[in-house]
CSV table of C-alpha atoms in Angstrom, one decimal:
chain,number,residue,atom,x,y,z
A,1,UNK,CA,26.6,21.3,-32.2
A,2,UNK,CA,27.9,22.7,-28.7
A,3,UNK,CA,26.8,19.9,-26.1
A,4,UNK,CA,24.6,21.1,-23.5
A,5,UNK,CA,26.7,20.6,-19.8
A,6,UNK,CA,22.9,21.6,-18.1
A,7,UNK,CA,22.5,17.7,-19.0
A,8,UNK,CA,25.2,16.6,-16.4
A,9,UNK,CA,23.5,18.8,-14.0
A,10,UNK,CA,20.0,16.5,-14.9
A,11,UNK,CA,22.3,13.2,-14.8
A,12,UNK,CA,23.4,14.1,-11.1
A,13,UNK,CA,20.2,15.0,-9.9
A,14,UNK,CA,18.9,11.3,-11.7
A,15,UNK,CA,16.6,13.2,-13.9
A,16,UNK,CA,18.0,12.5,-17.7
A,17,UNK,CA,15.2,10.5,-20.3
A,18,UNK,CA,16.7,7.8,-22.2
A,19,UNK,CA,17.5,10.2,-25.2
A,20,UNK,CA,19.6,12.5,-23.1
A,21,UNK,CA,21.8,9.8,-21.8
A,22,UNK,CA,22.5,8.8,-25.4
A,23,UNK,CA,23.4,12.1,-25.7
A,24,UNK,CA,25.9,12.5,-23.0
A,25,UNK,CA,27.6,9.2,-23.8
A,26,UNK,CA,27.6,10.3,-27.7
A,27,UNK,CA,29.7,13.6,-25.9
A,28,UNK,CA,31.6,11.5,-23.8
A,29,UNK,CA,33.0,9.0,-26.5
A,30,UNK,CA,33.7,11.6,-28.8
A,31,UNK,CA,37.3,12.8,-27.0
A,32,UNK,CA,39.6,11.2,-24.3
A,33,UNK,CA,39.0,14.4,-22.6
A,34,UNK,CA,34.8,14.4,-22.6
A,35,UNK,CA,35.4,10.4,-21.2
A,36,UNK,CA,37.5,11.6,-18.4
A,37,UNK,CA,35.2,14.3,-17.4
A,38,UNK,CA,32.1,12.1,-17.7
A,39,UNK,CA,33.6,9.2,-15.9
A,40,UNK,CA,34.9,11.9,-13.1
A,41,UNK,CA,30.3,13.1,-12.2
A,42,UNK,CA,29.4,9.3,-12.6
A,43,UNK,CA,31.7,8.4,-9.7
A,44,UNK,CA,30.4,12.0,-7.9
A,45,UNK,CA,26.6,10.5,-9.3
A,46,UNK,CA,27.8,7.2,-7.4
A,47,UNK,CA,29.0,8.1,-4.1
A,48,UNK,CA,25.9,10.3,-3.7
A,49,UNK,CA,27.6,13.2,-1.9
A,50,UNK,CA,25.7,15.3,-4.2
A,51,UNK,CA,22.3,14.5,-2.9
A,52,UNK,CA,23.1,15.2,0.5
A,53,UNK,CA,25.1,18.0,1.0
A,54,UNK,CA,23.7,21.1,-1.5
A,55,UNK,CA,25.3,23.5,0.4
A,56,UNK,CA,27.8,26.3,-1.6
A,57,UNK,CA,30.8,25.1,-0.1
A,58,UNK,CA,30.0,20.8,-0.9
A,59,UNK,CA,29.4,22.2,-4.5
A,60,UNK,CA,32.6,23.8,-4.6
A,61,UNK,CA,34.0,20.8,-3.3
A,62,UNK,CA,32.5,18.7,-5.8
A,63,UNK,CA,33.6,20.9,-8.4
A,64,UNK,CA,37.4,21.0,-7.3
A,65,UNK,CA,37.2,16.6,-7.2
A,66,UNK,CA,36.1,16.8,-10.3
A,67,UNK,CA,38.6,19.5,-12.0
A,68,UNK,CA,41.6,17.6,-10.1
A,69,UNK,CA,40.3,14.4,-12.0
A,70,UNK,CA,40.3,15.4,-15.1
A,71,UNK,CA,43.8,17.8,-14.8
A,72,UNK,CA,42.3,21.2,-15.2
A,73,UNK,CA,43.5,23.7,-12.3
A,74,UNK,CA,41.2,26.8,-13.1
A,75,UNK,CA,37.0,26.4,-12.7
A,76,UNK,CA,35.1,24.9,-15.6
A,77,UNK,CA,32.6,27.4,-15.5
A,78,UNK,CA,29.5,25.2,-17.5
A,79,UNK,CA,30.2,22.3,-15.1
A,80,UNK,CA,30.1,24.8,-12.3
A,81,UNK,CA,26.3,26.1,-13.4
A,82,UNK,CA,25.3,22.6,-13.9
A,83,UNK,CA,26.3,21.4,-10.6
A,84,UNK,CA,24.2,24.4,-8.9
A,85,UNK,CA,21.8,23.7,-11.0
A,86,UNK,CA,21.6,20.1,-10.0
A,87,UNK,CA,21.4,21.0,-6.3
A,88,UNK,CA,18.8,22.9,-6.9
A,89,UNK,CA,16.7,19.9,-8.3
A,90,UNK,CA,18.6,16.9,-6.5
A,91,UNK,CA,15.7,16.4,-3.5
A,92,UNK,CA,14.8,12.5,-4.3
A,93,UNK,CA,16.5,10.0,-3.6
A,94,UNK,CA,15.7,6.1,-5.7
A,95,UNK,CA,13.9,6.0,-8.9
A,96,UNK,CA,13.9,9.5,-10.6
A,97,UNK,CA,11.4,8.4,-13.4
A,98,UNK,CA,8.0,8.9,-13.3
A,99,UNK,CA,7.0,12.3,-11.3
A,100,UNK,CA,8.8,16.0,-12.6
A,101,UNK,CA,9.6,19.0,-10.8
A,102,UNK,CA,8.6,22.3,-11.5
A,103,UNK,CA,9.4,25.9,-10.1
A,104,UNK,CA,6.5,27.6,-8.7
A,105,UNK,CA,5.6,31.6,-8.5
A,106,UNK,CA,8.2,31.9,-5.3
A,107,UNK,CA,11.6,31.1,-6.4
A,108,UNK,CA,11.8,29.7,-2.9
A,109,UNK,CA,10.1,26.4,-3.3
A,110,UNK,CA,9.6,23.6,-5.8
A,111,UNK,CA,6.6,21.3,-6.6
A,112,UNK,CA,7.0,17.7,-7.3
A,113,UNK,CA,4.4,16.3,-8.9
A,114,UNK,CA,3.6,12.2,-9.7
A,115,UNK,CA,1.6,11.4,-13.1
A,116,UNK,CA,-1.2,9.4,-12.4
A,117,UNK,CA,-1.3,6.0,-12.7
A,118,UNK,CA,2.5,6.3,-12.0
A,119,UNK,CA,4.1,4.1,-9.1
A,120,UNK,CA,4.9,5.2,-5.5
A,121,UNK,CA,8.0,7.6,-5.5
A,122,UNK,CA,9.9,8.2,-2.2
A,123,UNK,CA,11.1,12.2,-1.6
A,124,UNK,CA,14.1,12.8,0.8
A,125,UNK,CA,13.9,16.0,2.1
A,126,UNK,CA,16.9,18.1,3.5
A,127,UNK,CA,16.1,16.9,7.4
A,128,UNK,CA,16.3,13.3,6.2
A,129,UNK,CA,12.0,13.0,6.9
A,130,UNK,CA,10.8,11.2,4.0
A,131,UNK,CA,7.8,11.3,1.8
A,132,UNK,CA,5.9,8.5,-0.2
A,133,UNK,CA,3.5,9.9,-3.1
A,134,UNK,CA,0.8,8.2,-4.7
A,135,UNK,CA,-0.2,8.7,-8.2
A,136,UNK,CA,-1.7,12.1,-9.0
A,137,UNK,CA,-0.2,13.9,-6.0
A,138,UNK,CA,1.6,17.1,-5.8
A,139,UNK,CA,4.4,18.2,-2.7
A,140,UNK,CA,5.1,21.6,-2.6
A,141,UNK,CA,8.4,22.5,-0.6
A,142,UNK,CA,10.6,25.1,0.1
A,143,UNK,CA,14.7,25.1,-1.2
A,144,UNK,CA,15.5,25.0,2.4
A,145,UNK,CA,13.9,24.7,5.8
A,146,UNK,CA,14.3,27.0,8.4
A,147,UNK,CA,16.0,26.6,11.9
A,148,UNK,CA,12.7,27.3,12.9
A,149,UNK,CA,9.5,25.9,10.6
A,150,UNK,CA,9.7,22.8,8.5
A,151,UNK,CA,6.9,23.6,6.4
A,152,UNK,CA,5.2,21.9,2.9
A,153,UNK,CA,2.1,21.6,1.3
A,154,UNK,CA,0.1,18.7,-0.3
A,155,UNK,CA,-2.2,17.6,-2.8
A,156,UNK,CA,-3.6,13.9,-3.6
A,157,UNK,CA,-2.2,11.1,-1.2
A,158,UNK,CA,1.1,11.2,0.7
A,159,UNK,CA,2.7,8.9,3.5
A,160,UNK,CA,5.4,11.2,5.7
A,161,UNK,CA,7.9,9.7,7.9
A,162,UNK,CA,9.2,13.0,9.8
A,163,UNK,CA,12.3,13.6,11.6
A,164,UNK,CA,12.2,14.7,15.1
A,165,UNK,CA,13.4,18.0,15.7
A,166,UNK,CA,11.5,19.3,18.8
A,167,UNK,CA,12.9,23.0,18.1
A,168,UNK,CA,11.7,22.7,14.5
A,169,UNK,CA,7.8,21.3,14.1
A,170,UNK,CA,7.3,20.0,10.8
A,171,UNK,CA,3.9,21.2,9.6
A,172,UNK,CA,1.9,19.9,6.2
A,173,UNK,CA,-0.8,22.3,4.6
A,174,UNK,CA,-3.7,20.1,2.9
A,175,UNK,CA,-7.2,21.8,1.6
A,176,UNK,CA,-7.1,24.7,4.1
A,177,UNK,CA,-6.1,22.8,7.1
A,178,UNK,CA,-2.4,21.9,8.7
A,179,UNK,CA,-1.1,18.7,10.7
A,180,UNK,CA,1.6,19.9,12.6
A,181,UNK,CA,4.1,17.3,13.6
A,182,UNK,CA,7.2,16.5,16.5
A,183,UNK,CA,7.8,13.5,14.5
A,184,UNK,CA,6.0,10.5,13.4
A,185,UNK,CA,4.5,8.6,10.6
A,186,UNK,CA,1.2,9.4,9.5
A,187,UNK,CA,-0.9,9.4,6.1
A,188,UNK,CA,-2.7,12.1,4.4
A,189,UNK,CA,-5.1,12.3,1.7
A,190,UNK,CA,-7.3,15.0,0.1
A,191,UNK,CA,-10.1,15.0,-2.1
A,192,UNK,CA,-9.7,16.5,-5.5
A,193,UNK,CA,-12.9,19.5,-4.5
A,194,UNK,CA,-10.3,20.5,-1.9
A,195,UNK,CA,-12.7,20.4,1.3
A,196,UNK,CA,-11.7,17.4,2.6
A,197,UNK,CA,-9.0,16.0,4.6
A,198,UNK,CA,-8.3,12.9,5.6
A,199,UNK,CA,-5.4,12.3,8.5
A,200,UNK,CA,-4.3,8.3,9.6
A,201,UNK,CA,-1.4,8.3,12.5
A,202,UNK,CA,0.2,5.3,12.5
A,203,UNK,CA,2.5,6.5,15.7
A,204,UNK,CA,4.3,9.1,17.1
A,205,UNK,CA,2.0,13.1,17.8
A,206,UNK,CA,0.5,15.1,15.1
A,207,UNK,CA,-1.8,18.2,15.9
A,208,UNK,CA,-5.0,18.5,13.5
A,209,UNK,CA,-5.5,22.9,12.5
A,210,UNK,CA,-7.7,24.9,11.1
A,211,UNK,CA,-7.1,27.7,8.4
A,212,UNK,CA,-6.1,29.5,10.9
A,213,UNK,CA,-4.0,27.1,12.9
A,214,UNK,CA,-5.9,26.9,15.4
A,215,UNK,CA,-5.6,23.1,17.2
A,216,UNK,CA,-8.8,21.1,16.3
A,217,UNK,CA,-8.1,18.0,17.5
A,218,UNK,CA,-4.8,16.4,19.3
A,219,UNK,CA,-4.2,13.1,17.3
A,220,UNK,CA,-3.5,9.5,19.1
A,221,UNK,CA,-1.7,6.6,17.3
A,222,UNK,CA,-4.3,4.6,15.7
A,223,UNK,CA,-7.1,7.1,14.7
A,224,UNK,CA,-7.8,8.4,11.5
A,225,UNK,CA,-9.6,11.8,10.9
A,226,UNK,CA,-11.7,13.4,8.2
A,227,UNK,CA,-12.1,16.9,8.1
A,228,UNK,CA,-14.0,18.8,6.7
A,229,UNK,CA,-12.9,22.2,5.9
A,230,UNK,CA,-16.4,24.1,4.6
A,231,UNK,CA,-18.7,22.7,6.7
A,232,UNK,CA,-16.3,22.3,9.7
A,233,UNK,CA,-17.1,18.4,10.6
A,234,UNK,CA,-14.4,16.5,12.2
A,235,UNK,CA,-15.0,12.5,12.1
A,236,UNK,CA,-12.6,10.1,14.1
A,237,UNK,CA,-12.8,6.9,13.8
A,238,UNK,CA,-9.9,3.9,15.3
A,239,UNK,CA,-7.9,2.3,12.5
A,240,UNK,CA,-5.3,-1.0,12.0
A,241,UNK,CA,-2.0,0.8,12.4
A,242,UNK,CA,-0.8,-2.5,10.4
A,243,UNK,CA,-2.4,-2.0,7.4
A,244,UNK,CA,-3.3,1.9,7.3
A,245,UNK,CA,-0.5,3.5,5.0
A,246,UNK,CA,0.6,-0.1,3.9
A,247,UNK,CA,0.5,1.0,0.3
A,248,UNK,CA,3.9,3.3,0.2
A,249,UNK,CA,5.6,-0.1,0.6
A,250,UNK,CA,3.9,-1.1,-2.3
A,251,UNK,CA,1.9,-3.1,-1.0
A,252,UNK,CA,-1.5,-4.1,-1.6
A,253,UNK,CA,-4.3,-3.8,0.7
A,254,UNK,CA,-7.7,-5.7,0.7
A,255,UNK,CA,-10.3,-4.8,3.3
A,256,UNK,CA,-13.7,-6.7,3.7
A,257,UNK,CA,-12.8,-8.5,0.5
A,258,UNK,CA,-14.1,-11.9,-0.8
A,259,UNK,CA,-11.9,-14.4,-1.7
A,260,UNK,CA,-13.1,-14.0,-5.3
A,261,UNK,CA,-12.1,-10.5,-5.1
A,262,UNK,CA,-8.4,-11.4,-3.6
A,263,UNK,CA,-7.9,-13.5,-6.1
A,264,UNK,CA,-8.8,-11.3,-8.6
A,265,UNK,CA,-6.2,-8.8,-7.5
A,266,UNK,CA,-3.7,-11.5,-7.2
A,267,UNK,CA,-4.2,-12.4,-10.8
A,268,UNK,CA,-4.0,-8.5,-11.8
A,269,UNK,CA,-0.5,-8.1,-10.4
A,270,UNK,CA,1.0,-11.9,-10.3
A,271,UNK,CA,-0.6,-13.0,-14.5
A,272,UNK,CA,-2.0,-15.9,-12.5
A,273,UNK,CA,-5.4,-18.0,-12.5
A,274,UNK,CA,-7.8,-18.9,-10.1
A,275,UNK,CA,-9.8,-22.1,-9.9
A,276,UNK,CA,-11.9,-23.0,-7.5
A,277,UNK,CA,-13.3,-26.2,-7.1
A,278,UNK,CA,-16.1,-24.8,-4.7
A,279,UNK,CA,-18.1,-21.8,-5.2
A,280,UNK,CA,-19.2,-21.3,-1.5
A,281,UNK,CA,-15.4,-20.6,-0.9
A,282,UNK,CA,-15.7,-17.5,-3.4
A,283,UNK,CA,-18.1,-15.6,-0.7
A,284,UNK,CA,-16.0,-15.6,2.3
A,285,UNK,CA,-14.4,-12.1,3.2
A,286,UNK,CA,-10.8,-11.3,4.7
A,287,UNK,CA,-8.5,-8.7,5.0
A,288,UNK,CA,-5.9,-9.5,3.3
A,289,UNK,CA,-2.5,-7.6,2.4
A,290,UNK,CA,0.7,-8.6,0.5
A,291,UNK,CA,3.6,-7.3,-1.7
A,292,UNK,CA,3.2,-6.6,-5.0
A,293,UNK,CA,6.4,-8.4,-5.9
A,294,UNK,CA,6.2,-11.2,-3.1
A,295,UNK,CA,6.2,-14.6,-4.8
A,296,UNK,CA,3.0,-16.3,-5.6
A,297,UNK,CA,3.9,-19.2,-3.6
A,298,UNK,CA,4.7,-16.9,-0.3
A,299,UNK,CA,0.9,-15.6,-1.3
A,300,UNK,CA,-0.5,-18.5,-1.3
A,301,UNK,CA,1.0,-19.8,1.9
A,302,UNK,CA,-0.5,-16.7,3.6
A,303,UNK,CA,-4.1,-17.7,2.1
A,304,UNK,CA,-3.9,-21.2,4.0
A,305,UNK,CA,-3.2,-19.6,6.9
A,306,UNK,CA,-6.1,-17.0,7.2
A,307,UNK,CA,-8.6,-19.4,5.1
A,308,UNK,CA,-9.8,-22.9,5.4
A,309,UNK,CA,-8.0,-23.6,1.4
A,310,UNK,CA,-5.2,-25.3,0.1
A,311,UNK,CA,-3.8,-24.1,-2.6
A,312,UNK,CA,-2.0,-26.2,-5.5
A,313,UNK,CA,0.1,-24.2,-8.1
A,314,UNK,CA,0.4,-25.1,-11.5
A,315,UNK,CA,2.6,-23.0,-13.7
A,316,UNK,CA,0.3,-20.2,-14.0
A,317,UNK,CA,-3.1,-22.1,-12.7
A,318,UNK,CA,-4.0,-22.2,-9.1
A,319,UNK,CA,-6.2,-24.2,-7.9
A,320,UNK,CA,-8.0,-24.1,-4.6
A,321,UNK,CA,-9.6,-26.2,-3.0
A,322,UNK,CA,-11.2,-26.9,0.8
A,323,UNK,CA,-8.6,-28.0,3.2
A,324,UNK,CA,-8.9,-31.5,4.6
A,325,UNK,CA,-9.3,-31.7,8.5
């Protein structure tokens, strides 16, 4: 069976499923010449040069380190479709599991889309602005920005960190609307109806439009905006810049919450247990935010500190307790 070199082109752009990497390293094994070529794109995989530069000329480039590594002087023409092929797809950078990317009705853009339920994934884009998506959102975006217009469109929940390029506003297209950006970091969400939109700057300028780009409202650091787009209703209201957005680091993020209900979350993602040796203590609210993968005793060091507890671990029981004066 002929061995399929569009796989190498998945490899490179971190897209292969578990069965396809068995496959490649079946292939690899199976000559001294297959192991030279492999081991010759997983040191192009490692130094990441493919990732960043896409262009013709760094593919050509690749292609000739590759051919000079494994001693063949004329082009290997499969390797040389998979490598376009790969820098094509190659737009994220860190895990490559979990989300998939499809080619939509222009051949100009790409969506990438995140399963829900699935973890945060972080998208590089070709200006270096990055992009956090939430489970069950969709990022629409072209093969290659202008000099120009940086434009994308969004569906679901996304966190954008944008490169400032005053010559080149970045602009994001949610539920008939568009946030048009110098650079900044800021949060968007949409409902799944598609008339609302919901806008949280964290810092930096972002300009709230209409359909018809027309400027709606000139966002300051610290608001957050809903908009919206049928009935035309703009609410602003002023927001934590601390905690707003807080959940592309993965973390999580408790407002107005009990300490019965912080606990509970802390059991959901830590496997622990709660006991509390007071039941007054359950009804007192905080906000509250950690890591999803900060230790448990970390967590409950930062309960102490905003509660009036003192917490005593044991193995996988916690129990809390007022803390003496």
């Amino acid at each position: 069976m002929e061995f399929e070199y569009s796989i190498l082109a998945k490899y490179l752009a971190g897209k292969t499923s578990a069965e396809e990497l068995a496959a490649i390293l079946a292939w690899a094994r199976s000559s001294e010449k297959n192991g030279r070529i492999w081991q010759a794109v997983v040191e192009l995989r490692m130094k990441d040069a493919f990732d960043r530069n896409n262009t013709e000329a760094a593919i050509e480039r690749a292609l000739q380190s590759v051919e000079e590594r494994i001693g063949q002087k004329r082009v290997w023409i499969p390797l040389r479709r998979a490598l376009r092929y790969a820098a094509m797809v190659a737009l994220v950078v860190g895990g490559a599991l979990g989300y998939w990317m499809s080619r939509s009705n222009s051949e100009d853009y790409l969506s990438i889309m995140v399963a829900e339920g699935e973890s945060v994934k972080r998208i590089l884009l070709r200006d270096s602005s990055e992009v956090w998506l939430k489970g069950g959102a969709t990022l629409r975006i072209p093969k290659a920005f202008s000099a120009t217009n940086r434009s994308v469109s969004m569906e679901g929940e996304a966190f954008f960190s944008v490169k400032k390029d005053s010559l080149s506003p970045f602009l994001v297209e949610a539920n008939d609307a568009y946030i048009k950006v110098l650079g900044t970091e800021f949060n968007v969400r949409t409902d799944e109806a598609g008339h609302t939109l919901e806008t949280t700057l964290l810092s930096g300028h972002v300009v709230l439009q209409d359909k018809d780009q027309e400027t709606i409202l000139d966002m300051q650091p610290g608001e957050q905006v809903t908009y919206n787009t049928d009935k035309n209703e703009v609410n602003v209201r002023q927001v934590d810049v601390n905690v707003a957005g807080v959940w592309h680091l993965q973390q999580k993020q408790l407002e107005e919450a009990t300490l019965g209900q912080i606990a509970e979350a802390i059991a959901q993602t830590h496997g622990v247990h709660f006991n509390f040796a007071d039941a007054r203590l359950l009804a007192r609210k905080y906000r509250f935010v950690y890591a999803k993968d900060e230790p448990i005793e970390e967590i409950c060091s930062h309960l102490e500190f905003i509660a009036p507890i003192s917490c005593r671990i044991e193995g996988k029981e916690i129990f809390v307790s007022y803390r003496n004066k």
